XYZ file of C-alpha atoms in Angstrom:
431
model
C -5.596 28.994 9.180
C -3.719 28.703 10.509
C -1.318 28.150 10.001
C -2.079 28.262 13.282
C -4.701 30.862 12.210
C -6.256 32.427 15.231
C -9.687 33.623 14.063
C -12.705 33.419 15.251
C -16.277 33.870 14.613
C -17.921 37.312 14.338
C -21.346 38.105 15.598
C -22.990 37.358 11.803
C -21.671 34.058 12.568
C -23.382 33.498 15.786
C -26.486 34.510 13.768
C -26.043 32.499 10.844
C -25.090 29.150 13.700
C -28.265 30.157 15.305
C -30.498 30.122 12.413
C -29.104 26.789 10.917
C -29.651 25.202 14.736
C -33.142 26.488 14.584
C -33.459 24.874 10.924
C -32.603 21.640 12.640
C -34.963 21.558 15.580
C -36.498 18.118 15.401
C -33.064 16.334 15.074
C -31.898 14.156 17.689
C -29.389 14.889 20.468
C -25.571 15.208 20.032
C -24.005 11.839 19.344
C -27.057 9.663 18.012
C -26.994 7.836 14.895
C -30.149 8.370 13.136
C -28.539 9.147 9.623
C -30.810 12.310 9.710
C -28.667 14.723 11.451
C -25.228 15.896 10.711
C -23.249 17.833 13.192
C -20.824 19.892 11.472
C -17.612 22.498 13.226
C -16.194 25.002 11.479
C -14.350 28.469 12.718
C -14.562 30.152 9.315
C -16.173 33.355 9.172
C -19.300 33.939 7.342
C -18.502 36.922 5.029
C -14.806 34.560 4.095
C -14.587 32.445 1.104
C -14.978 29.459 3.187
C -17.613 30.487 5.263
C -19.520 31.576 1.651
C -18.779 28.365 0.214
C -19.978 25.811 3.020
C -22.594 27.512 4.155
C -24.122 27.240 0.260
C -22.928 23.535 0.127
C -25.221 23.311 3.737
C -27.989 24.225 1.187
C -26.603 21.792 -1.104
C -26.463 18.788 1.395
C -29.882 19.219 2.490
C -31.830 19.384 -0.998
C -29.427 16.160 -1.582
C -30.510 14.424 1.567
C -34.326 15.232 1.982
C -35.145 14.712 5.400
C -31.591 15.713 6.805
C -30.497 18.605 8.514
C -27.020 20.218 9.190
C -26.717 20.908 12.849
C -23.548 23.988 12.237
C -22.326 24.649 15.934
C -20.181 27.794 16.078
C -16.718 27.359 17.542
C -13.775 29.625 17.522
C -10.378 28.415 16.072
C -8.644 28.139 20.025
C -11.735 26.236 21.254
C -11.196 23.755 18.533
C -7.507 23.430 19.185
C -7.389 23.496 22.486
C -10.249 21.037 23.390
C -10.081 18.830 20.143
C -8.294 15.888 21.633
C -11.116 15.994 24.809
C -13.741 16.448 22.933
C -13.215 13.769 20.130
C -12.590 11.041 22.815
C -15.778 11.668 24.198
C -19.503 11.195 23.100
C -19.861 14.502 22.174
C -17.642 14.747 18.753
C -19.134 16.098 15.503
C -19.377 13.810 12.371
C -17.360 16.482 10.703
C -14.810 19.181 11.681
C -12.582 21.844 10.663
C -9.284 21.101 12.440
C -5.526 22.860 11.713
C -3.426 20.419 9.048
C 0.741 19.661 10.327
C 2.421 17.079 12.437
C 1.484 19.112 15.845
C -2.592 19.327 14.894
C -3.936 16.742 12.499
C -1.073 14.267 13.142
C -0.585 14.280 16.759
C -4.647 13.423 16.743
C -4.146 10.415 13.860
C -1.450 9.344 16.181
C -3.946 9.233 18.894
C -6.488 7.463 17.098
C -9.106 10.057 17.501
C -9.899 10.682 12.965
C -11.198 8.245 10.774
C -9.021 6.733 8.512
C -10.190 8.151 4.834
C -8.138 6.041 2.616
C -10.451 3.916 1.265
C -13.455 6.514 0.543
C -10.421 9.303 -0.883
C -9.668 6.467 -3.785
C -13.384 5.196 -4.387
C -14.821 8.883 -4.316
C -11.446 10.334 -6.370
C -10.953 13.286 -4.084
C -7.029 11.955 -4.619
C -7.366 12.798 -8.092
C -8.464 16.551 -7.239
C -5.350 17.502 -4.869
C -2.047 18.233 -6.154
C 0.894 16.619 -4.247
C 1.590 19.768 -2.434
C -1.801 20.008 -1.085
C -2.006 16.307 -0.208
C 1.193 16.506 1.642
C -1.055 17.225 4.740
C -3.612 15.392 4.286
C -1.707 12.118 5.075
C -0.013 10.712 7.878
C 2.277 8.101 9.208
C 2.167 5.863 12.367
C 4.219 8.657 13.775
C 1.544 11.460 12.964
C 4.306 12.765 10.622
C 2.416 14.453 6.905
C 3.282 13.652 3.726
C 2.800 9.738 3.365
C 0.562 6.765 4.983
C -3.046 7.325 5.411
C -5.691 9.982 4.666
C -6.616 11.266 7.750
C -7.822 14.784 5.919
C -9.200 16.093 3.102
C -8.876 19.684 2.219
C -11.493 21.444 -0.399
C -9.092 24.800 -0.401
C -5.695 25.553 -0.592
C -3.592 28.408 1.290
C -0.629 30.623 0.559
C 0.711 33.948 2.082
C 1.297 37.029 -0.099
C 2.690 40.996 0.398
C -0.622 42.685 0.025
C -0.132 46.231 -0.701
C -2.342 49.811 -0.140
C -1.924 51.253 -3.591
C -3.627 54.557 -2.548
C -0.852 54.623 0.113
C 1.904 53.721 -2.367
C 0.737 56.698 -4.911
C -0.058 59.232 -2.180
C 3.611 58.768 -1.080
C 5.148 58.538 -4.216
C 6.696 54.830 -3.350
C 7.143 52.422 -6.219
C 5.277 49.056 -5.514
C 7.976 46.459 -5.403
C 8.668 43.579 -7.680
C 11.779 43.151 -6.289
C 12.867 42.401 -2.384
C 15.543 45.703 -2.699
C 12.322 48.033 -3.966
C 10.697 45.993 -0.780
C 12.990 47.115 1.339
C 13.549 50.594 -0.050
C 9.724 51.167 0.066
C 9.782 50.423 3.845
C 12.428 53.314 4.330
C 10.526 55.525 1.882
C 7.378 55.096 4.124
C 9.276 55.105 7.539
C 11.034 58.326 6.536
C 7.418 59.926 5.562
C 6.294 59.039 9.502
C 4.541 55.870 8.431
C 5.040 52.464 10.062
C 4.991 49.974 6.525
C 4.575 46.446 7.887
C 0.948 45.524 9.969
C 2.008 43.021 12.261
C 0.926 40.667 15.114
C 3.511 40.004 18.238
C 1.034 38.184 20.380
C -0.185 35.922 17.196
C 1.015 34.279 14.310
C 2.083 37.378 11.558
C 5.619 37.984 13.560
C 7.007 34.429 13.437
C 5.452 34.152 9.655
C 7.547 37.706 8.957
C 10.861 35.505 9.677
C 10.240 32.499 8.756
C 9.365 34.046 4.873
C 12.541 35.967 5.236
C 14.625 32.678 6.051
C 12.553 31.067 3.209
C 14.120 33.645 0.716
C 17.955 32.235 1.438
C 16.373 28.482 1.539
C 15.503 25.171 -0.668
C 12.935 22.737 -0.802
C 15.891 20.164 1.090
C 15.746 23.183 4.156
C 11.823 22.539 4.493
C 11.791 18.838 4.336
C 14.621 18.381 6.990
C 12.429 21.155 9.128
C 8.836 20.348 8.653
C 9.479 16.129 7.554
C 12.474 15.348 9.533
C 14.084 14.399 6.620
C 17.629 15.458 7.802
C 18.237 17.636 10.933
C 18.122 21.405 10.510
C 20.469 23.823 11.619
C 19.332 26.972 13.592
C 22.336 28.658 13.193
C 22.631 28.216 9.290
C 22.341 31.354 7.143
C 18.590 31.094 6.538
C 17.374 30.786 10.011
C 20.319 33.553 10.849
C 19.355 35.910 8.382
C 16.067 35.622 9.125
C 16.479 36.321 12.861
C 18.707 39.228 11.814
C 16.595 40.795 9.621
C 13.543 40.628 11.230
C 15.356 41.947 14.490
C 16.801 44.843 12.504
C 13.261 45.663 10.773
C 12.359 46.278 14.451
C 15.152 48.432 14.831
C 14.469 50.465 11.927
C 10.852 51.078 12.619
C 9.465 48.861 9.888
C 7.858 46.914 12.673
C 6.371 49.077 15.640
C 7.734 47.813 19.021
C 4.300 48.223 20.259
C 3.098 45.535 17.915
C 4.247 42.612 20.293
C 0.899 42.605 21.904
C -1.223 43.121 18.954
C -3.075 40.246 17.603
C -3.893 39.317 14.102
C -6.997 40.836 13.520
C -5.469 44.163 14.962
C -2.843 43.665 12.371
C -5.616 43.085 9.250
C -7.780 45.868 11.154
C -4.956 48.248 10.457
C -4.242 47.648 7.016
C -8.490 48.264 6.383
C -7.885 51.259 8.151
C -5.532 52.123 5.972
C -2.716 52.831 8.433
C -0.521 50.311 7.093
C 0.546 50.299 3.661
C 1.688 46.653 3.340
C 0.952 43.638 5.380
C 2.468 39.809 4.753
C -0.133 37.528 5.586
C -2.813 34.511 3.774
C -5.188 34.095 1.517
C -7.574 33.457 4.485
C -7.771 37.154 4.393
C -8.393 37.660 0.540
C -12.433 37.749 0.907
C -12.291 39.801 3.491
C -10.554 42.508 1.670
C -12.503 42.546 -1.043
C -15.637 42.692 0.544
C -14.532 45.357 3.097
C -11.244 47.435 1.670
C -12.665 51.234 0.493
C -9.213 51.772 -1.223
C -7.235 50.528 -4.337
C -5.308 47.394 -3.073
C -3.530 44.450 -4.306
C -1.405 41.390 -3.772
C 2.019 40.039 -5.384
C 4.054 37.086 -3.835
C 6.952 37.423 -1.616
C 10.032 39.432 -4.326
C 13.202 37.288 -5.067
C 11.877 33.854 -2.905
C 10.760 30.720 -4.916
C 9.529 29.759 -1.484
C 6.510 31.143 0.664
C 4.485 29.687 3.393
C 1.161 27.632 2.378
C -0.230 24.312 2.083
C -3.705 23.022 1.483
C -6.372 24.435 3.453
C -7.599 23.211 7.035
C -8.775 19.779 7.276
C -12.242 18.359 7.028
C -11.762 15.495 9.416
C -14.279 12.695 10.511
C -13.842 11.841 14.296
C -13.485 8.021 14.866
C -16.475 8.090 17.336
C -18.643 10.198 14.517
C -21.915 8.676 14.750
C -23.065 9.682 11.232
C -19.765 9.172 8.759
C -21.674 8.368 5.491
C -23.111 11.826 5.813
C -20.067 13.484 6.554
C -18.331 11.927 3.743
C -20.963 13.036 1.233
C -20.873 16.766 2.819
C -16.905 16.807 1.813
C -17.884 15.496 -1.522
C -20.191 18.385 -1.754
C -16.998 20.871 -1.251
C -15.075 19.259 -3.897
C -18.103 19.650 -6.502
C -17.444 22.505 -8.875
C -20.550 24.173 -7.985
C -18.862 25.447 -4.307
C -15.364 25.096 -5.570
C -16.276 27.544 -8.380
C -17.967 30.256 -6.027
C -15.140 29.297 -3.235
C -13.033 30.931 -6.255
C -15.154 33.775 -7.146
C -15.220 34.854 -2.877
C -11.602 35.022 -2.993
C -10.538 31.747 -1.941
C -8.086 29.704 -3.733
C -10.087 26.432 -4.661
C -8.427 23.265 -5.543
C -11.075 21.575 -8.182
C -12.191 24.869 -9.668
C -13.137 25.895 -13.202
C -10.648 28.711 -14.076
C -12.876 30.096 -16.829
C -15.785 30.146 -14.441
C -13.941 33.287 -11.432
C -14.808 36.044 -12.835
C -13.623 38.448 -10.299
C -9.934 40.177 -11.404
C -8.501 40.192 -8.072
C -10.008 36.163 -7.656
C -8.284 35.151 -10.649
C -4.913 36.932 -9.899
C -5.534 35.009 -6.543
C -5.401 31.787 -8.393
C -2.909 32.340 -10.841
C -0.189 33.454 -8.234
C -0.994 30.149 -6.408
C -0.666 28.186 -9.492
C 2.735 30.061 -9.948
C 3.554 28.965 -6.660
C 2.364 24.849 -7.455
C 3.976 24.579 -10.250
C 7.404 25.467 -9.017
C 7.009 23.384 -5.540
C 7.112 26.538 -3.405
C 4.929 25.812 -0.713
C 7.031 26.116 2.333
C 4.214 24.849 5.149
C 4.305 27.080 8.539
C 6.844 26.843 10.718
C 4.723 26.060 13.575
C 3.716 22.577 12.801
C 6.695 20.414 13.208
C 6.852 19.543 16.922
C 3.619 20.230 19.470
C 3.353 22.963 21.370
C 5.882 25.101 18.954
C 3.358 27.461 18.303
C 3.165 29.125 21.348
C 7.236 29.028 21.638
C 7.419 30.747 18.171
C 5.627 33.383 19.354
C 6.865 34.041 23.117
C 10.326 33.958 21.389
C 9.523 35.986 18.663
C 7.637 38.686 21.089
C 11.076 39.118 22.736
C 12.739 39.809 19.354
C 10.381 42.563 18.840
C 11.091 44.067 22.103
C 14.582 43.807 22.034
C 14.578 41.648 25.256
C 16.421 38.596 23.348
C 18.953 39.298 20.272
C 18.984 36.835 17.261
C 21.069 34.354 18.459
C 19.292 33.821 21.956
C 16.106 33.374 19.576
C 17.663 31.080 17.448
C 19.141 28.905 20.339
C 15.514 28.774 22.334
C 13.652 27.625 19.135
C 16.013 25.090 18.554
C 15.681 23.960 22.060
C 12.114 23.470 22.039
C 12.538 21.729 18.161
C 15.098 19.071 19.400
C 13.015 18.387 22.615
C 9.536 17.916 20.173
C 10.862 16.070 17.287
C 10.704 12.037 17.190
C 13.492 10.302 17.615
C 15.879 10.037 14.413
């Protein structure tokens, strides 16, 4: 997610919490340490990769542990992030939980003393040897809550990226050329704007708009850019020609009716709703959608990575996390060891999600292994960019109030540029 991913649970997944908490009946209340039930939070959907995978590594975990049951609880994504730091400073915390990786989710809570430290079982169990350094980036934090050094406070089991994925029926039936290049991008959105169509899917009122811009600054940036932005390693520069050109360009897509004014209010599912529906050719999004698609799409559709950038948005996945008042941590670490096993990692591939311990040879599923290989692409030339809502807290909803008001014209480039700034300076620690 998220990125700051806002999805949540669909009815199958009420279903699927309700039959694991009747599977558990006979398990002690929330809280107690009886080393016979683990509570587990997640937000991912059942018909996702990740939902596919853990819900097969529940299976795993309890022919493991004979006598134990998983206790799954459904929870959306915003009940999780907006009542983590109550919740896991009461009596009432999981022993194991999804929770949103950056310096404004995972960190701030480190900072607060509310996760298990992880460093020691990471290095005895070797889940340090499984994660790249561009996936592990968020899995650690400093004293400061800041990611990319100190302890392991996190352990991800998948990684993330964002992608152009394309309609190929829509491309052919209006004669548009998909685009390896970021001019046939952009002359495929006038192609399809001039034939009445509205090219880009997007989300005003969630996270797809700010992600739109912060790709397109990406495109004129370096990895220096995203360490002084996301690491604090320097102090970035709203006004230089990345952030500017992204402002600009994204405000002129408006203009131009690649992005419909009326998309400010639309959320992200809308947006992924419409490309299914096949009334948007292209849409700029995750992998997080990637299972989805394939299990749902009716037409010929596919992915390539952003044209001309070396960077893109991505990171590892969400966090598994241990609460520090977890009653049950032994069983929550073996459940995460579970996740890294090649078994789930292997059919985490094959659902179309990009696993970070899989056996290539073992996907067998074309548009799986393009999934991986793209990501690969992406590791081995550093160009995971993060999400530009994780450096300071709160700066998620300011990216997209601010960004709302680019897409209806109420605030030009510059104004945008000088409030996100504000609301950087005022979040960041100290220099």
């Amino acid at each position: 997610m998220l990125t700051a991913q806002r999805r949540t649970l669909t009815t199958a997944a009420a279903a699927l919490s309700a039959a694991l908490l009747l599977a558990s009946c006979g398990g002690t209340d929330s809280g107690e340490a009886d080393g016979k039930t683990l509570r587990l939070w997640h937000y991912e959907a059942p018909n996702s990769a990740m939902g596919a995978a853990w819900t097969e590594a529940i299976k795993e975990f309890e022919v493991q542990h004979p006598g134990v049951k998983v206790k799954f609880e459904e929870k959306s994504f915003e009940q999780i992030q907006k009542t983590a730091p109550m919740v896991l400073n009461s009596s009432d915390a999981p022993d194991l939980m999804e929770y949103n990786k950056g310096n404004a989710t995972a960190g701030l809570l480190s900072k607060q003393g509310l996760l298990t430290d992880l460093t020691d079982e990471v290095t005895k169990r070797g889940w340090d040897k499984l994660l790249s350094p561009g996936v592990r980036t968020t899995s650690q934090y400093s004293t400061n809550g800041v990611m990319g050094s100190g302890s392991w406070y996190g352990v991800p089991n998948y990684a993330e990226y964002t992608m152009v994925y394309l309609n190929k029926d829509l491309f052919e039936k209006y004669a548009v050329q998909v685009p390896t290049t970021f001019s046939q991008l952009t002359s495929a959105l006038q192609k399809f704007k001039e034939a009445g169509v509205t090219p880009l899917a997007n989300s005003g009122a969630e996270y797809l708009a700010h992600q739109y811009l912060y790709q397109l600054a990406l495109s004129k940036a370096d990895r220096s850019w995203v360490d002084a932005y996301e690491l604090y390693k320097g102090k970035p520069d709203f006004h230089d020609a990345a952030w500017t050109y992204g402002a600009e360009t994204f405000a002129d897509w408006v203009e131009k009716g690649y992005i419909a004014k009326s998309s400010s209010g639309a959320t992200a599912e809308q947006a992924g709703v419409s490309f299914l529906q096949g009334k948007a050719p292209i849409l700029f999004s995750g992998s997080w959608w990637y299972g989805r698609f394939q299990s749902e799409a009716k037409f010929d559709w596919g992915t390539t990575l952003w044209p001309d950038s070396k960077l893109t948005l991505g990171s590892g996945g969400n966090l598994w996390v241990v609460p520090k008042s977890a009653k049950n941590k032994q069983l929550a670490y073996d459940f995460i060891d579970i996740t890294l096993s090649k078994k789930i990692q292997n059919l985490l591939g094959e659902k179309g999600g990009v696993p970070v311990a899989a056996d290539a040879n073992a996907i067998t599923d074309p548009k799986s292994k393009q999934l991986i290989t793209d990501f690969n692409t992406l590791s081995t030339r550093d160009g995971l960019a993060f999400y530009p809502d994780w450096p300071v807290p709160g700066f998620y909803d300011v990216l997209v109030s601010e960004t709302q008001k680019l897409i209806t014209g109420s605030a030009k480039p510059e104004e945008y540029l000088d409030a996100i700034g504000k609301a950087y300076d005022k979040g960041a620690p100290a220099s």
